[in-house]
Short mmCIF file of N, CA and C in Angstrom, two decimals:
data_model
loop_
_atom_site.label_atom_id
_atom_site.label_comp_id
_atom_site.label_asym_id
_atom_site.label_seq_id
_atom_site.Cartn_x
_atom_site.Cartn_y
_atom_site.Cartn_z
N MET A 1234 5.40 -55.43 -16.10
CA MET A 1234 4.56 -55.26 -14.99
C MET A 1234 3.63 -56.44 -14.80
N LYS A 1235 3.48 -57.00 -13.66
CA LYS A 1235 2.64 -58.14 -13.47
C LYS A 1235 1.16 -57.65 -13.23
N TRP A 1236 0.14 -58.37 -13.72
CA TRP A 1236 -1.19 -58.10 -13.48
C TRP A 1236 -1.86 -59.30 -12.93
N THR A 1237 -2.81 -59.13 -11.92
CA THR A 1237 -3.50 -60.22 -11.23
C THR A 1237 -4.96 -60.17 -11.54
N ALA A 1238 -5.50 -61.36 -11.72
CA ALA A 1238 -6.88 -61.55 -11.99
C ALA A 1238 -7.70 -60.89 -10.83
N TYR A 1239 -8.74 -60.26 -11.14
CA TYR A 1239 -9.62 -59.63 -10.07
C TYR A 1239 -11.08 -59.98 -10.35
N LEU A 1240 -11.62 -59.74 -11.49
CA LEU A 1240 -13.03 -59.89 -11.68
C LEU A 1240 -13.36 -61.33 -12.25
N PHE A 1241 -12.42 -61.97 -12.92
CA PHE A 1241 -12.79 -63.27 -13.53
C PHE A 1241 -11.77 -64.35 -13.18
N ALA A 1242 -12.20 -65.54 -13.07
CA ALA A 1242 -11.28 -66.75 -12.85
C ALA A 1242 -10.57 -66.97 -14.15
N THR A 1243 -11.32 -66.90 -15.22
CA THR A 1243 -10.80 -67.01 -16.66
C THR A 1243 -10.89 -65.76 -17.34
N GLN A 1244 -9.89 -65.15 -17.88
CA GLN A 1244 -9.91 -63.93 -18.53
C GLN A 1244 -10.84 -63.99 -19.80
N PRO A 1245 -11.81 -63.09 -19.91
CA PRO A 1245 -12.75 -63.06 -21.12
C PRO A 1245 -11.95 -62.52 -22.26
N ALA A 1246 -12.41 -62.86 -23.45
CA ALA A 1246 -11.88 -62.30 -24.71
C ALA A 1246 -12.19 -60.85 -24.77
N PHE A 1247 -11.29 -60.05 -25.17
CA PHE A 1247 -11.48 -58.66 -25.43
C PHE A 1247 -12.33 -58.41 -26.68
N ASP A 1248 -13.36 -57.70 -26.49
CA ASP A 1248 -14.24 -57.33 -27.64
C ASP A 1248 -13.75 -56.14 -28.36
N GLU A 1249 -12.72 -56.34 -29.19
CA GLU A 1249 -12.09 -55.18 -29.83
C GLU A 1249 -13.01 -54.49 -30.86
N ALA A 1250 -13.81 -55.14 -31.56
CA ALA A 1250 -14.81 -54.53 -32.44
C ALA A 1250 -15.74 -53.66 -31.63
N GLY A 1251 -16.27 -54.13 -30.49
CA GLY A 1251 -17.09 -53.37 -29.64
C GLY A 1251 -16.39 -52.16 -29.06
N PHE A 1252 -15.15 -52.32 -28.64
CA PHE A 1252 -14.38 -51.23 -28.20
C PHE A 1252 -14.16 -50.21 -29.29
N ASN A 1253 -13.79 -50.58 -30.42
CA ASN A 1253 -13.60 -49.63 -31.52
C ASN A 1253 -14.82 -48.86 -31.88
N ALA A 1254 -15.92 -49.53 -31.86
CA ALA A 1254 -17.23 -48.93 -32.20
C ALA A 1254 -17.52 -47.98 -31.05
N TRP A 1255 -17.28 -48.33 -29.85
CA TRP A 1255 -17.55 -47.41 -28.72
C TRP A 1255 -16.69 -46.17 -28.84
N ALA A 1256 -15.32 -46.35 -29.15
CA ALA A 1256 -14.41 -45.23 -29.29
C ALA A 1256 -14.82 -44.32 -30.40
N ALA A 1257 -15.28 -44.86 -31.53
CA ALA A 1257 -15.80 -44.11 -32.71
C ALA A 1257 -17.02 -43.34 -32.30
N GLN A 1258 -17.87 -43.98 -31.58
CA GLN A 1258 -19.06 -43.23 -31.14
C GLN A 1258 -18.78 -42.02 -30.28
N LEU A 1259 -17.68 -42.16 -29.45
CA LEU A 1259 -17.23 -41.05 -28.67
C LEU A 1259 -16.35 -40.02 -29.52
N GLY A 1260 -15.92 -40.50 -30.64
CA GLY A 1260 -15.08 -39.66 -31.50
C GLY A 1260 -13.62 -39.50 -31.01
N LEU A 1261 -13.15 -40.48 -30.24
CA LEU A 1261 -11.86 -40.47 -29.66
C LEU A 1261 -10.95 -41.60 -30.15
N HIS A 1262 -9.61 -41.30 -30.02
CA HIS A 1262 -8.67 -42.28 -30.40
C HIS A 1262 -7.80 -42.57 -29.08
N PHE A 1263 -7.88 -43.78 -28.63
CA PHE A 1263 -7.25 -44.20 -27.40
C PHE A 1263 -5.75 -44.52 -27.77
N PRO A 1264 -4.87 -44.28 -26.78
CA PRO A 1264 -3.47 -44.69 -26.94
C PRO A 1264 -3.35 -46.23 -27.20
N GLU A 1265 -2.47 -46.57 -28.06
CA GLU A 1265 -2.21 -47.95 -28.32
C GLU A 1265 -1.75 -48.77 -27.12
N ALA A 1266 -1.05 -48.14 -26.24
CA ALA A 1266 -0.52 -48.86 -25.04
C ALA A 1266 -1.86 -49.26 -24.23
N TYR A 1267 -2.80 -48.40 -24.11
CA TYR A 1267 -4.07 -48.73 -23.41
C TYR A 1267 -4.74 -49.93 -24.08
N VAL A 1268 -4.90 -49.84 -25.36
CA VAL A 1268 -5.56 -50.94 -26.16
C VAL A 1268 -4.82 -52.21 -25.99
N GLU A 1269 -3.55 -52.15 -25.98
CA GLU A 1269 -2.71 -53.36 -25.75
C GLU A 1269 -2.92 -53.94 -24.40
N LEU A 1270 -2.94 -53.11 -23.36
CA LEU A 1270 -3.33 -53.60 -21.94
C LEU A 1270 -4.62 -54.27 -21.93
N LEU A 1271 -5.61 -53.63 -22.62
CA LEU A 1271 -6.95 -54.25 -22.64
C LEU A 1271 -6.99 -55.62 -23.25
N ARG A 1272 -6.21 -55.84 -24.33
CA ARG A 1272 -6.11 -57.06 -25.03
C ARG A 1272 -5.61 -58.16 -24.11
N ASN A 1273 -4.70 -57.79 -23.16
CA ASN A 1273 -4.03 -58.84 -22.33
C ASN A 1273 -4.48 -58.85 -20.91
N HIS A 1274 -5.00 -57.69 -20.42
CA HIS A 1274 -5.14 -57.59 -18.98
C HIS A 1274 -6.49 -56.94 -18.54
N GLN A 1275 -7.48 -56.90 -19.39
CA GLN A 1275 -8.72 -56.24 -18.95
C GLN A 1275 -9.35 -57.02 -17.76
N GLY A 1276 -9.82 -56.16 -16.84
CA GLY A 1276 -10.48 -56.70 -15.57
C GLY A 1276 -9.44 -57.07 -14.57
N MET A 1277 -8.11 -56.84 -14.84
CA MET A 1277 -7.10 -57.25 -13.86
C MET A 1277 -6.57 -55.97 -13.18
N VAL A 1278 -5.86 -56.27 -12.12
CA VAL A 1278 -5.21 -55.07 -11.37
C VAL A 1278 -3.65 -55.29 -11.39
N PRO A 1279 -2.99 -54.14 -11.52
CA PRO A 1279 -1.55 -54.26 -11.58
C PRO A 1279 -1.05 -54.56 -10.13
N GLU A 1280 -0.09 -55.43 -9.99
CA GLU A 1280 0.53 -55.79 -8.70
C GLU A 1280 1.10 -54.56 -7.93
N ALA A 1281 1.81 -53.88 -8.83
CA ALA A 1281 2.33 -52.50 -8.32
C ALA A 1281 1.41 -51.41 -8.86
N GLY A 1282 0.38 -51.05 -8.08
CA GLY A 1282 -0.61 -50.10 -8.61
C GLY A 1282 -0.71 -48.85 -7.84
N LEU A 1283 0.17 -48.54 -6.95
CA LEU A 1283 0.18 -47.25 -6.25
C LEU A 1283 0.57 -46.11 -7.10
N PHE A 1284 -0.03 -44.93 -6.93
CA PHE A 1284 0.52 -43.70 -7.58
C PHE A 1284 0.29 -42.50 -6.68
N ARG A 1285 1.12 -41.47 -6.91
CA ARG A 1285 1.05 -40.23 -6.13
C ARG A 1285 0.32 -39.21 -6.96
N TYR A 1286 -0.33 -38.29 -6.22
CA TYR A 1286 -0.93 -37.12 -6.88
C TYR A 1286 -0.94 -35.95 -5.82
N ASN A 1287 -1.03 -34.82 -6.38
CA ASN A 1287 -1.08 -33.56 -5.54
C ASN A 1287 -2.44 -32.90 -5.68
N ASP A 1288 -3.13 -32.75 -4.45
CA ASP A 1288 -4.36 -31.95 -4.49
C ASP A 1288 -3.92 -30.56 -4.10
N SER A 1289 -4.76 -29.71 -3.77
CA SER A 1289 -4.48 -28.33 -3.47
C SER A 1289 -3.75 -28.08 -2.08
N ARG A 1290 -3.75 -29.20 -1.33
CA ARG A 1290 -3.19 -29.09 0.03
C ARG A 1290 -1.84 -29.90 0.21
N ARG A 1291 -1.76 -31.02 -0.35
CA ARG A 1291 -0.60 -31.93 -0.13
C ARG A 1291 -0.50 -33.00 -1.12
N GLU A 1292 0.63 -33.74 -0.98
CA GLU A 1292 0.87 -34.97 -1.86
C GLU A 1292 0.07 -36.10 -1.17
N ASN A 1293 -0.62 -36.79 -2.00
CA ASN A 1293 -1.40 -38.02 -1.64
C ASN A 1293 -1.01 -39.23 -2.43
N MET A 1294 -1.50 -40.37 -2.01
CA MET A 1294 -1.29 -41.59 -2.65
C MET A 1294 -2.54 -42.39 -2.64
N THR A 1295 -2.78 -43.07 -3.80
CA THR A 1295 -3.89 -44.06 -3.95
C THR A 1295 -3.44 -45.14 -4.80
N VAL A 1296 -4.30 -46.05 -5.07
CA VAL A 1296 -4.06 -47.29 -5.83
C VAL A 1296 -5.00 -47.55 -6.94
N MET A 1297 -4.48 -47.96 -8.06
CA MET A 1297 -5.36 -48.22 -9.22
C MET A 1297 -6.06 -49.53 -9.05
N GLY A 1298 -7.38 -49.53 -9.28
CA GLY A 1298 -8.21 -50.74 -9.22
C GLY A 1298 -8.12 -51.49 -10.56
N PRO A 1299 -9.14 -52.32 -10.71
CA PRO A 1299 -9.14 -53.09 -11.94
C PRO A 1299 -9.21 -52.31 -13.32
N LEU A 1300 -8.55 -52.72 -14.31
CA LEU A 1300 -8.66 -52.07 -15.61
C LEU A 1300 -9.99 -52.41 -16.18
N PHE A 1301 -10.82 -51.38 -16.47
CA PHE A 1301 -12.12 -51.66 -17.00
C PHE A 1301 -12.02 -52.52 -18.28
N HIS A 1302 -13.03 -53.20 -18.54
CA HIS A 1302 -13.01 -54.28 -19.48
C HIS A 1302 -14.14 -54.13 -20.57
N PHE A 1303 -13.83 -54.76 -21.66
CA PHE A 1303 -14.87 -54.88 -22.72
C PHE A 1303 -14.87 -56.38 -23.09
N ALA A 1304 -15.87 -57.08 -22.61
CA ALA A 1304 -15.99 -58.49 -22.85
C ALA A 1304 -17.03 -58.73 -23.89
N LEU A 1305 -16.94 -59.96 -24.41
CA LEU A 1305 -17.85 -60.37 -25.50
C LEU A 1305 -19.27 -60.63 -24.95
N ASP A 1306 -19.37 -61.01 -23.75
CA ASP A 1306 -20.69 -61.32 -23.15
C ASP A 1306 -21.34 -60.09 -22.67
N ASN A 1307 -22.56 -60.27 -22.14
CA ASN A 1307 -23.37 -59.00 -21.82
C ASN A 1307 -23.55 -59.09 -20.24
N SER A 1308 -22.47 -59.49 -19.49
CA SER A 1308 -22.54 -59.70 -18.08
C SER A 1308 -22.76 -58.40 -17.37
N GLU A 1309 -23.31 -58.49 -16.17
CA GLU A 1309 -23.48 -57.26 -15.37
C GLU A 1309 -22.16 -56.72 -14.90
N GLN A 1310 -21.09 -57.51 -14.88
CA GLN A 1310 -19.73 -57.02 -14.47
C GLN A 1310 -19.09 -56.28 -15.69
N GLU A 1311 -19.70 -56.24 -16.75
CA GLU A 1311 -19.10 -55.53 -17.95
C GLU A 1311 -19.03 -54.04 -17.70
N SER A 1312 -17.88 -53.48 -17.87
CA SER A 1312 -17.71 -52.03 -17.54
C SER A 1312 -18.42 -51.13 -18.48
N TYR A 1313 -18.38 -51.52 -19.81
CA TYR A 1313 -18.94 -50.61 -20.82
C TYR A 1313 -19.86 -51.38 -21.75
N ARG A 1314 -20.83 -50.78 -22.31
CA ARG A 1314 -21.58 -51.25 -23.40
C ARG A 1314 -21.68 -50.02 -24.32
N LEU A 1315 -21.87 -50.26 -25.57
CA LEU A 1315 -21.87 -49.19 -26.54
C LEU A 1315 -22.93 -48.14 -26.00
N GLY A 1316 -22.41 -46.86 -25.95
CA GLY A 1316 -23.35 -45.83 -25.61
C GLY A 1316 -23.61 -45.58 -24.08
N SER A 1317 -23.06 -46.44 -23.30
CA SER A 1317 -23.26 -46.27 -21.86
C SER A 1317 -21.92 -46.34 -21.13
N THR A 1318 -21.97 -45.67 -19.96
CA THR A 1318 -20.80 -45.70 -19.14
C THR A 1318 -21.26 -45.47 -17.68
N PRO A 1319 -20.59 -45.96 -16.70
CA PRO A 1319 -21.02 -45.79 -15.31
C PRO A 1319 -20.69 -44.38 -14.82
N TYR A 1320 -20.11 -43.53 -15.65
CA TYR A 1320 -19.67 -42.24 -15.21
C TYR A 1320 -20.36 -41.13 -16.08
N LYS A 1321 -21.52 -41.18 -16.28
CA LYS A 1321 -22.18 -40.23 -17.21
C LYS A 1321 -22.12 -38.70 -16.65
N GLN A 1322 -21.90 -38.56 -15.31
CA GLN A 1322 -21.89 -37.21 -14.78
C GLN A 1322 -20.54 -36.53 -15.00
N LEU A 1323 -19.52 -37.27 -15.53
CA LEU A 1323 -18.24 -36.63 -15.77
C LEU A 1323 -18.28 -35.67 -16.95
N PRO A 1324 -17.37 -34.58 -16.94
CA PRO A 1324 -17.35 -33.64 -18.10
C PRO A 1324 -17.03 -34.36 -19.43
N ALA A 1325 -17.46 -33.85 -20.49
CA ALA A 1325 -17.19 -34.33 -21.75
C ALA A 1325 -15.61 -34.36 -21.92
N GLY A 1326 -15.05 -35.45 -22.48
CA GLY A 1326 -13.65 -35.56 -22.66
C GLY A 1326 -12.98 -36.29 -21.53
N ILE A 1327 -13.61 -36.55 -20.44
CA ILE A 1327 -13.06 -37.33 -19.30
C ILE A 1327 -13.65 -38.67 -19.40
N VAL A 1328 -12.73 -39.67 -19.67
CA VAL A 1328 -13.15 -41.06 -19.96
C VAL A 1328 -12.41 -41.99 -19.00
N PRO A 1329 -13.12 -42.59 -18.00
CA PRO A 1329 -12.45 -43.50 -17.06
C PRO A 1329 -11.94 -44.73 -17.66
N PHE A 1330 -10.83 -45.25 -17.09
CA PHE A 1330 -10.32 -46.58 -17.51
C PHE A 1330 -10.17 -47.53 -16.21
N SER A 1331 -10.35 -46.86 -15.01
CA SER A 1331 -10.12 -47.60 -13.83
C SER A 1331 -10.74 -46.69 -12.73
N GLU A 1332 -10.58 -47.09 -11.46
CA GLU A 1332 -10.94 -46.24 -10.30
C GLU A 1332 -10.09 -46.63 -9.15
N ASP A 1333 -10.01 -45.72 -8.13
CA ASP A 1333 -9.31 -46.05 -6.99
C ASP A 1333 -10.24 -46.73 -5.94
N PRO A 1334 -9.77 -47.21 -4.75
CA PRO A 1334 -10.63 -47.86 -3.76
C PRO A 1334 -11.78 -47.06 -3.34
N GLY A 1335 -11.67 -45.64 -3.30
CA GLY A 1335 -12.71 -44.84 -2.90
C GLY A 1335 -13.77 -44.62 -4.02
N GLY A 1336 -13.60 -45.25 -5.21
CA GLY A 1336 -14.53 -45.04 -6.27
C GLY A 1336 -14.27 -43.85 -7.10
N PHE A 1337 -13.14 -43.15 -6.94
CA PHE A 1337 -12.82 -41.99 -7.75
C PHE A 1337 -12.33 -42.50 -9.06
N PRO A 1338 -12.84 -41.97 -10.17
CA PRO A 1338 -12.36 -42.45 -11.47
C PRO A 1338 -10.95 -42.05 -11.79
N ILE A 1339 -10.18 -42.91 -12.40
CA ILE A 1339 -8.81 -42.70 -12.98
C ILE A 1339 -9.13 -42.63 -14.45
N ALA A 1340 -8.91 -41.54 -15.16
CA ALA A 1340 -9.41 -41.34 -16.44
C ALA A 1340 -8.50 -40.62 -17.38
N PHE A 1341 -8.79 -40.87 -18.64
CA PHE A 1341 -8.15 -40.08 -19.73
C PHE A 1341 -8.76 -38.64 -19.72
N ASP A 1342 -8.00 -37.65 -19.98
CA ASP A 1342 -8.49 -36.31 -20.11
C ASP A 1342 -8.24 -35.81 -21.54
N PHE A 1343 -9.19 -35.96 -22.42
CA PHE A 1343 -9.00 -35.61 -23.83
C PHE A 1343 -9.28 -34.12 -24.15
N ARG A 1344 -9.67 -33.33 -23.01
CA ARG A 1344 -10.17 -31.98 -23.26
C ARG A 1344 -9.06 -31.02 -23.95
N LYS A 1345 -7.83 -31.22 -23.56
CA LYS A 1345 -6.81 -30.26 -24.04
C LYS A 1345 -5.96 -30.87 -25.20
N ASN A 1346 -5.82 -32.24 -25.15
CA ASN A 1346 -5.02 -32.86 -26.15
C ASN A 1346 -5.69 -34.19 -26.59
N ALA A 1347 -6.30 -34.26 -27.73
CA ALA A 1347 -7.02 -35.42 -28.07
C ALA A 1347 -6.11 -36.54 -28.56
N ARG A 1348 -4.88 -36.12 -28.97
CA ARG A 1348 -3.93 -37.12 -29.49
C ARG A 1348 -3.22 -37.92 -28.42
N THR A 1349 -2.87 -37.10 -27.36
CA THR A 1349 -2.12 -37.70 -26.20
C THR A 1349 -2.81 -37.13 -24.90
N PRO A 1350 -3.93 -37.84 -24.51
CA PRO A 1350 -4.63 -37.32 -23.39
C PRO A 1350 -3.84 -37.55 -22.02
N ALA A 1351 -4.00 -36.56 -21.15
CA ALA A 1351 -3.39 -36.62 -19.85
C ALA A 1351 -4.12 -37.68 -19.03
N ILE A 1352 -3.61 -38.08 -17.87
CA ILE A 1352 -4.33 -39.03 -17.01
C ILE A 1352 -4.72 -38.19 -15.76
N VAL A 1353 -5.96 -38.26 -15.35
CA VAL A 1353 -6.41 -37.55 -14.17
C VAL A 1353 -7.20 -38.49 -13.15
N LEU A 1354 -7.29 -37.98 -12.01
CA LEU A 1354 -8.10 -38.59 -10.92
C LEU A 1354 -9.20 -37.66 -10.65
N VAL A 1355 -10.45 -38.12 -10.62
CA VAL A 1355 -11.60 -37.31 -10.45
C VAL A 1355 -12.12 -37.51 -9.03
N ASP A 1356 -11.95 -36.53 -8.21
CA ASP A 1356 -12.47 -36.53 -6.87
C ASP A 1356 -13.99 -36.09 -7.13
N THR A 1357 -14.82 -37.06 -6.97
CA THR A 1357 -16.31 -36.81 -7.29
C THR A 1357 -17.01 -36.17 -6.11
N GLU A 1358 -16.33 -36.17 -4.91
CA GLU A 1358 -17.00 -35.57 -3.74
C GLU A 1358 -16.89 -34.02 -3.68
N LYS A 1359 -15.66 -33.56 -4.24
CA LYS A 1359 -15.47 -32.09 -4.18
C LYS A 1359 -16.28 -31.22 -5.09
N PRO A 1360 -16.46 -31.42 -6.35
CA PRO A 1360 -15.71 -32.18 -7.27
C PRO A 1360 -14.54 -31.51 -7.87
N VAL A 1361 -13.43 -32.23 -8.15
CA VAL A 1361 -12.17 -31.65 -8.66
C VAL A 1361 -11.60 -32.67 -9.54
N ILE A 1362 -10.89 -32.24 -10.54
CA ILE A 1362 -10.11 -33.08 -11.48
C ILE A 1362 -8.69 -32.77 -11.24
N ILE A 1363 -7.90 -33.90 -10.90
CA ILE A 1363 -6.45 -33.65 -10.56
C ILE A 1363 -5.64 -34.44 -11.55
N ARG A 1364 -4.78 -33.72 -12.18
CA ARG A 1364 -3.88 -34.30 -13.17
C ARG A 1364 -2.76 -35.22 -12.42
N VAL A 1365 -2.67 -36.42 -12.87
CA VAL A 1365 -1.67 -37.33 -12.22
C VAL A 1365 -0.50 -37.70 -13.16
N ALA A 1366 -0.72 -37.64 -14.49
CA ALA A 1366 0.36 -37.93 -15.41
C ALA A 1366 0.13 -37.34 -16.74
N GLU A 1367 1.23 -37.08 -17.41
CA GLU A 1367 1.18 -36.37 -18.78
C GLU A 1367 0.51 -37.31 -19.79
N ASP A 1368 0.58 -38.63 -19.66
CA ASP A 1368 -0.02 -39.50 -20.70
C ASP A 1368 -0.15 -40.88 -20.05
N PHE A 1369 -0.83 -41.80 -20.79
CA PHE A 1369 -1.13 -43.07 -20.31
C PHE A 1369 0.28 -43.89 -20.02
N GLU A 1370 1.15 -43.98 -20.89
CA GLU A 1370 2.35 -44.69 -20.63
C GLU A 1370 3.08 -44.17 -19.40
N SER A 1371 3.14 -42.89 -19.27
CA SER A 1371 3.85 -42.30 -18.04
C SER A 1371 3.12 -42.71 -16.81
N PHE A 1372 1.78 -42.78 -16.83
CA PHE A 1372 0.98 -43.17 -15.74
C PHE A 1372 1.33 -44.67 -15.30
N ILE A 1373 1.19 -45.55 -16.26
CA ILE A 1373 1.54 -46.98 -16.07
C ILE A 1373 2.86 -47.27 -15.67
N ASN A 1374 3.84 -46.61 -16.28
CA ASN A 1374 5.27 -46.77 -15.95
C ASN A 1374 5.52 -46.18 -14.55
N GLY A 1375 4.79 -45.22 -14.04
CA GLY A 1375 5.00 -44.72 -12.77
C GLY A 1375 4.38 -45.37 -11.56
N LEU A 1376 3.57 -46.34 -11.90
CA LEU A 1376 2.96 -47.17 -10.80
C LEU A 1376 4.07 -47.85 -9.98
N PHE A 1377 3.79 -47.98 -8.69
CA PHE A 1377 4.81 -48.58 -7.87
C PHE A 1377 4.16 -49.43 -6.78
N ALA A 1378 5.02 -50.27 -6.16
CA ALA A 1378 4.54 -51.14 -5.02
C ALA A 1378 4.70 -50.47 -3.76
N ASP A 1379 4.00 -51.01 -2.68
CA ASP A 1379 4.09 -50.44 -1.28
C ASP A 1379 5.53 -50.33 -0.90
N GLU A 1380 5.88 -49.20 -0.29
CA GLU A 1380 7.26 -48.98 0.09
C GLU A 1380 7.66 -49.64 1.40
#
């Protein structure tokens, strides 16, 4: 899958130590496929980023935004810093890694399976949590381009 620069002209180094400390602070183990994407594509968007989901009424489609990043600098564009997240209002166990154009978090759902978290879209207006994939790899592999 191709990824396109979005936030940075030059891709920043992945702060793996900071990421690992943040994950340990949360008490979570993230899928290796996610960590590998962060190493190579943090802050980037997938060229084929569309995905489908079903809400209570019908099938819908949206697009994945930039992959949240962990940079070594302390810039205001940094998605996470240890102990802070832009989504503090989310339930425990819901950890965003991106969002759609409407600002709805695309997140890991660690609540039922801490080893293999499902992927969910959080409609923060209703509020409702919508399952979109069984796991991270299924989600990434299921992304597609405009038809």
